PDB file of C-alpha atoms in Angstrom:
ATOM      1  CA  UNK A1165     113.667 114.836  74.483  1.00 45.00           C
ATOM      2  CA  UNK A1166     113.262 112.064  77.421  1.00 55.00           C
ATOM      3  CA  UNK A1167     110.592 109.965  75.217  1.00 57.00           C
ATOM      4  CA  UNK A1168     112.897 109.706  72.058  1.00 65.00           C
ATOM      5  CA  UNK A1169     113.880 106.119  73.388  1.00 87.00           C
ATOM      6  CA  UNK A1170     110.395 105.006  73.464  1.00 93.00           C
ATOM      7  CA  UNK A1171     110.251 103.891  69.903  1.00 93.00           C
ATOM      8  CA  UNK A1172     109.710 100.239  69.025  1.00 94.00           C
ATOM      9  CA  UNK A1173     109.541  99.768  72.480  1.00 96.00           C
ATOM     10  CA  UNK A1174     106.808  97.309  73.654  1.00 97.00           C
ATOM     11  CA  UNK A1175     104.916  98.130  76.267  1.00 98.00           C
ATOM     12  CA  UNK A1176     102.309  96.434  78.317  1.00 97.00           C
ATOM     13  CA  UNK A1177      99.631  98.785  79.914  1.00 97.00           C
ATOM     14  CA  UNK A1178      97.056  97.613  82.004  1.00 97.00           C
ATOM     15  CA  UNK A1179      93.400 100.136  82.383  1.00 93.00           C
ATOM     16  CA  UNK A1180      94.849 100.920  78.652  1.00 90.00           C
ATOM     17  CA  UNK A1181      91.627 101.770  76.762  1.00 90.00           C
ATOM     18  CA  UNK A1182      90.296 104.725  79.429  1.00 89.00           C
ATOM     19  CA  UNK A1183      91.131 107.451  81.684  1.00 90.00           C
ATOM     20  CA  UNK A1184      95.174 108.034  82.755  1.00 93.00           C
ATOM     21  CA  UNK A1185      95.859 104.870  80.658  1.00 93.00           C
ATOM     22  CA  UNK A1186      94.636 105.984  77.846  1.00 94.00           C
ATOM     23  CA  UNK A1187      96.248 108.979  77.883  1.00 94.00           C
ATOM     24  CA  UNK A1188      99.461 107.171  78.286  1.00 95.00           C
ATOM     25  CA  UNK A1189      98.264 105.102  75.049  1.00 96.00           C
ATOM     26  CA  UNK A1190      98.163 108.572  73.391  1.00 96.00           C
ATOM     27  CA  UNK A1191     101.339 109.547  73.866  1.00 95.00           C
ATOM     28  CA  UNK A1192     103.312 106.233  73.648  1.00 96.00           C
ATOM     29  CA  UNK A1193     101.291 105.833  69.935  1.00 96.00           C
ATOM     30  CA  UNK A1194     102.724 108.911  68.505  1.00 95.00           C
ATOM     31  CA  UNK A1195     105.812 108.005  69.724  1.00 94.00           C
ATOM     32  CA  UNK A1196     105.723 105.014  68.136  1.00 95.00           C
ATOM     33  CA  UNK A1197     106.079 102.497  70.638  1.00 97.00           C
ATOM     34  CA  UNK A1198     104.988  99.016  70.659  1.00 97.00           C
ATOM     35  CA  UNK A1199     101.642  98.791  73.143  1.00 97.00           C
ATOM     36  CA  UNK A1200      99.259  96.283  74.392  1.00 97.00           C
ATOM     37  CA  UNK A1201      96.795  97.143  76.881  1.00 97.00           C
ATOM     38  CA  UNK A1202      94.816  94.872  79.238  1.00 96.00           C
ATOM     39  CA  UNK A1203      91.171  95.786  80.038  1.00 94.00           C
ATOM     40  CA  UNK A1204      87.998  93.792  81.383  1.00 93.00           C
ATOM     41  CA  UNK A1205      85.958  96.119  78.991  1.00 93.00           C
ATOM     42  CA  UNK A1206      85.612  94.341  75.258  1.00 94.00           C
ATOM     43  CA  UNK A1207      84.007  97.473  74.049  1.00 95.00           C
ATOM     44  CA  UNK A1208      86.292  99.930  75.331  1.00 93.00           C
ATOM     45  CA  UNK A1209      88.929  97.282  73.909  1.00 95.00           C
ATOM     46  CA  UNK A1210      87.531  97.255  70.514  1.00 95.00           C
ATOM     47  CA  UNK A1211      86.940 101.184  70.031  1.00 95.00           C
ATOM     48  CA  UNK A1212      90.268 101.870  71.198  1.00 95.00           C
ATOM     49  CA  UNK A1213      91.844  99.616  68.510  1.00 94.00           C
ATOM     50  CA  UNK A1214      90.134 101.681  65.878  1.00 96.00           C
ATOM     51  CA  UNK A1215      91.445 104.742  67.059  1.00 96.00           C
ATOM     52  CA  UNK A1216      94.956 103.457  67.437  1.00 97.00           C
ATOM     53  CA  UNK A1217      95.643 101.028  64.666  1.00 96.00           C
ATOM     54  CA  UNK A1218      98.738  98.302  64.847  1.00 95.00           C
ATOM     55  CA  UNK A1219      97.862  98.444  68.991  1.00 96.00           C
ATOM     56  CA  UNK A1220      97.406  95.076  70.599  1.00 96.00           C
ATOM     57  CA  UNK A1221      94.854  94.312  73.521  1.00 95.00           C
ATOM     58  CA  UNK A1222      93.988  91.747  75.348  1.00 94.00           C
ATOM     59  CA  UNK A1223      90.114  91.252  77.315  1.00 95.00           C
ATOM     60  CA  UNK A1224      90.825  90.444  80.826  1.00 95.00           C
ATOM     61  CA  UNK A1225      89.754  90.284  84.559  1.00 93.00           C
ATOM     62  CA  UNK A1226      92.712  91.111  86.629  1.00 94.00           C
ATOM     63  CA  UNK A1227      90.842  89.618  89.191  1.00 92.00           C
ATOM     64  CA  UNK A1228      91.515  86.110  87.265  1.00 93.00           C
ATOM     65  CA  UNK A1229      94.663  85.405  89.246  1.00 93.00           C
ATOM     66  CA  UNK A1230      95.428  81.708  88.596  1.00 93.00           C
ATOM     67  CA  UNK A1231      95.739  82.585  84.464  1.00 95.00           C
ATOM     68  CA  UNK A1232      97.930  85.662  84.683  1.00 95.00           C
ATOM     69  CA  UNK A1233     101.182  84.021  84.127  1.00 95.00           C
ATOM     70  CA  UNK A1234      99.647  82.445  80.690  1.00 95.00           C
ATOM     71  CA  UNK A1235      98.325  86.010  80.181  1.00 94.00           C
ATOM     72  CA  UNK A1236     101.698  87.512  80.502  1.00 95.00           C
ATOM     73  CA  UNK A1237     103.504  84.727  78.450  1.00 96.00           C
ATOM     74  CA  UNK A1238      99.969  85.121  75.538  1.00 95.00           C
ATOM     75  CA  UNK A1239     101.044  89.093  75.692  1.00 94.00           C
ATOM     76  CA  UNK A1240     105.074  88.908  75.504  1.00 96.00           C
ATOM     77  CA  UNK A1241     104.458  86.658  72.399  1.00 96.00           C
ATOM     78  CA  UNK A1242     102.058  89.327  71.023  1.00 95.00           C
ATOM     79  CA  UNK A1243     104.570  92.137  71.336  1.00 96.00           C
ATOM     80  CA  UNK A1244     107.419  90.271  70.166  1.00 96.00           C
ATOM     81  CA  UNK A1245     108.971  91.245  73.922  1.00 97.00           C
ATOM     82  CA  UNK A1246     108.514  93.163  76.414  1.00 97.00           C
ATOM     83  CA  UNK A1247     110.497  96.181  77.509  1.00 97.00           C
ATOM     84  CA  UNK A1248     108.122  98.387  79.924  1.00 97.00           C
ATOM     85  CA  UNK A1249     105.093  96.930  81.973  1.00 98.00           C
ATOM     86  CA  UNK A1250     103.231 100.195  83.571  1.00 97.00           C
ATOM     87  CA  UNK A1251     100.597  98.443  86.000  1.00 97.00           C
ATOM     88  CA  UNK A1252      97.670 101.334  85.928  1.00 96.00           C
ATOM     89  CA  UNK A1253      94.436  99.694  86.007  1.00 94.00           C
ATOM     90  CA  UNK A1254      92.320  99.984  89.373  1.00 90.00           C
ATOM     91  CA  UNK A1255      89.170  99.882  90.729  1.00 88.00           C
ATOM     92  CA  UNK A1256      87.158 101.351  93.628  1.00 86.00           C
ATOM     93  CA  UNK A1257      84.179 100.400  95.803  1.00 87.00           C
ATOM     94  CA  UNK A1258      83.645 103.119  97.912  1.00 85.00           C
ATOM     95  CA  UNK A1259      82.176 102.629 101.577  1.00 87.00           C
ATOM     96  CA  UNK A1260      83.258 103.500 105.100  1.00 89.00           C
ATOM     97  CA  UNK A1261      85.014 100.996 107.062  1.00 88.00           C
ATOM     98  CA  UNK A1262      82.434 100.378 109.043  1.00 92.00           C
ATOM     99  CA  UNK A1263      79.962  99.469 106.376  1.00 93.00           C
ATOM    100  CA  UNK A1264      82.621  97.737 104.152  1.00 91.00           C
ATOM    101  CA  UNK A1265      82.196  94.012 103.541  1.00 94.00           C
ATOM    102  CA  UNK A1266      85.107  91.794 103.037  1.00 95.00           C
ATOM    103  CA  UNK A1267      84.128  90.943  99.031  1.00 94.00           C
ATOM    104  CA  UNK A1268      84.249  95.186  98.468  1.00 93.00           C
ATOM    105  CA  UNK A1269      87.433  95.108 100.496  1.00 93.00           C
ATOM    106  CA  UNK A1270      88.858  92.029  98.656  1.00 94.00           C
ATOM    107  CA  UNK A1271      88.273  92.825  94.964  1.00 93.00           C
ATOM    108  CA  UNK A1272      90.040  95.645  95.285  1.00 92.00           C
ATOM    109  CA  UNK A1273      92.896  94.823  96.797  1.00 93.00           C
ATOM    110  CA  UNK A1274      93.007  91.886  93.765  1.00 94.00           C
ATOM    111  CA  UNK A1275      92.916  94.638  91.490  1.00 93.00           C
ATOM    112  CA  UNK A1276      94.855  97.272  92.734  1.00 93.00           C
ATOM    113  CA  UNK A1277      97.531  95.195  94.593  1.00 94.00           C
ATOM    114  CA  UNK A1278      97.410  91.680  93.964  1.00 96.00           C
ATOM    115  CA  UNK A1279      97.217  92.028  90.340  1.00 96.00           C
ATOM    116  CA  UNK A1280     100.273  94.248  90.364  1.00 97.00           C
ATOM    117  CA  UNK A1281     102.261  92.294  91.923  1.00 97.00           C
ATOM    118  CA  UNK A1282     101.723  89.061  89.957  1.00 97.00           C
ATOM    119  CA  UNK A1283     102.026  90.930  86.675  1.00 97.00           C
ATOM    120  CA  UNK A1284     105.192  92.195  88.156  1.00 98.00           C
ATOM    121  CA  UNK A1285     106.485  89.008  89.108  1.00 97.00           C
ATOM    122  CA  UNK A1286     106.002  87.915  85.365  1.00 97.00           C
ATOM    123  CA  UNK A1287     108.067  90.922  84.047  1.00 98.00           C
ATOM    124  CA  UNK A1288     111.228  90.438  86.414  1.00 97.00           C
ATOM    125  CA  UNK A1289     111.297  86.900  84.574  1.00 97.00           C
ATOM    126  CA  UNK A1290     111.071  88.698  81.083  1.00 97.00           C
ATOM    127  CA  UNK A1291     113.478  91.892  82.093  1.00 97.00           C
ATOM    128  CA  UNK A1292     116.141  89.860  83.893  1.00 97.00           C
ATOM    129  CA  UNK A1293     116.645  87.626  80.564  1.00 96.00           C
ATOM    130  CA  UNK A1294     116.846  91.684  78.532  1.00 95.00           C
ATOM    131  CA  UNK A1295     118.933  92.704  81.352  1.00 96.00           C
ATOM    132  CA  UNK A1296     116.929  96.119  81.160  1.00 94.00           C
ATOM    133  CA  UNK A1297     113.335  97.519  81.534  1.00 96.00           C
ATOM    134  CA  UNK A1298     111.019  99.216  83.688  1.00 96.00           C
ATOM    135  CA  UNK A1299     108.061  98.287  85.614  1.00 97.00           C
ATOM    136  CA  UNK A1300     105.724 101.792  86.761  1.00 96.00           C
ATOM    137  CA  UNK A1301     102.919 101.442  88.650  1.00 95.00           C
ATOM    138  CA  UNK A1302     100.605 104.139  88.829  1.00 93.00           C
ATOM    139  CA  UNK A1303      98.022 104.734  91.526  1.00 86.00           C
ATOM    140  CA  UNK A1304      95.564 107.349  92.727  1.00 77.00           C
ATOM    141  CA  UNK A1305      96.803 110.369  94.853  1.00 74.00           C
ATOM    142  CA  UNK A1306      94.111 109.256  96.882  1.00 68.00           C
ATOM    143  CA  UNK A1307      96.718 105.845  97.501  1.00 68.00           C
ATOM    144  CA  UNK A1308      99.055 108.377  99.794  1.00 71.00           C
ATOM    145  CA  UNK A1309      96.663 110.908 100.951  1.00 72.00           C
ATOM    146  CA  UNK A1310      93.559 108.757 101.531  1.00 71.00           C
ATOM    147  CA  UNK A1311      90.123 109.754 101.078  1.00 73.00           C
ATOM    148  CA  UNK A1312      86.929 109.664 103.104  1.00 76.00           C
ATOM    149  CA  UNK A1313      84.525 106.162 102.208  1.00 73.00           C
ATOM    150  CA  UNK A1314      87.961 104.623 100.242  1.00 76.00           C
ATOM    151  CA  UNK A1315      89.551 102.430 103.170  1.00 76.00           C
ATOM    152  CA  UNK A1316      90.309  99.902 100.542  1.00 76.00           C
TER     153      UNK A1316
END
C-alpha cells in the first residue's frame, strides 16, 4: 500500500485539529506516524489530543510571522525531526472586491500564502540536512476555480 512508509514518520500539519486536516490526522494516526499539528484554536488543540494520544500540538497564529522560524525550530525538537510538512490551514473573509478592505484582503493572504511560504522556507533548511522529505500544501478548489465574494 502507498502509506506503508508513513510510519514513524514525523509530520507537521498545520489546520490539524479540524476539517481536511483533521482528517489527514486520522489517517496518518493509524498509520502510526509521528504528527504535530499547528492551530490558533486551544480548545480544538486540547480535544484533539484526547482523541489522538502520543500527538503533539502546538497553539499558534500563523499570522505571527516574525516567531515562525522559533516555531518551526520549538516543533522539529518536539518531533525528534521532521520528515513531511503539509501546509493546510487557511482562512477566509468573504466580500466582493469592491467592498473588500485591505486588513480582510491582508490576513488572508498571511494565512493562506505568507504563512506557507515561511513555514516552507523553514523545512527546506530541515529536509536539505535529511536529504529527503516532502512539503504538500493543500488549498481550496475554490484556489483554481475561484468563487463569487472570495477575491482574496
Amino acid at each position: 500500500m502507498i502509506f506503508d512508509d508513513l510510519k514513524d514518520k514525523k509530520i507537521i500539519l498545520t489546520g490539524g485539529s479540524r476539517g481536511i486536516g483533521l482528517s489527514m490526522l486520522d489517517r496518518f494516526y493509524s498509520l502510526g506516524s509521528k504528527v504535530l499539528i499547528i492551530g490558533s484554536n486551544k480548545e480544538n488543540l486540547e480535544k484533539t489530543k484526547q482523541k489522538y494520544p502520543g500527538i503533539f500540538s502546538e497553539a499558534f497564529d500563523l499570522n505571527n510571522h516574525s516567531e515562525i522560524s522559533d516555531l518551526f525550530k520549538k516543533c522539529v525538537t518536539q518531533l525528534g525531526g521532521l520528515d513531511i510538512l503539509i501546509n493546510n490551514a487557511g482562512i477566509t473573509k468573504d466580500n466582493l472586491a469592491i467592498r473588500m478592505n485591505k486588513a480582510e484582503w491582508t490576513k488572508v493572504i498571511d494565512i493562506n500564502l505568507t504563512s506557507s511560504f515561511l513555514m516552507s522556507q523553514e523545512a527546506i533548511k530541515v529536509l536539505i540536512k535529511n536529504k529527503s522529505g516532502s512539503i504538500i500544501n493543500i488549498s481550496s478548489v475554490v484556489a483554481h476555480l475561484g468563487n463569487a465574494g472570495q477575491v482574496n
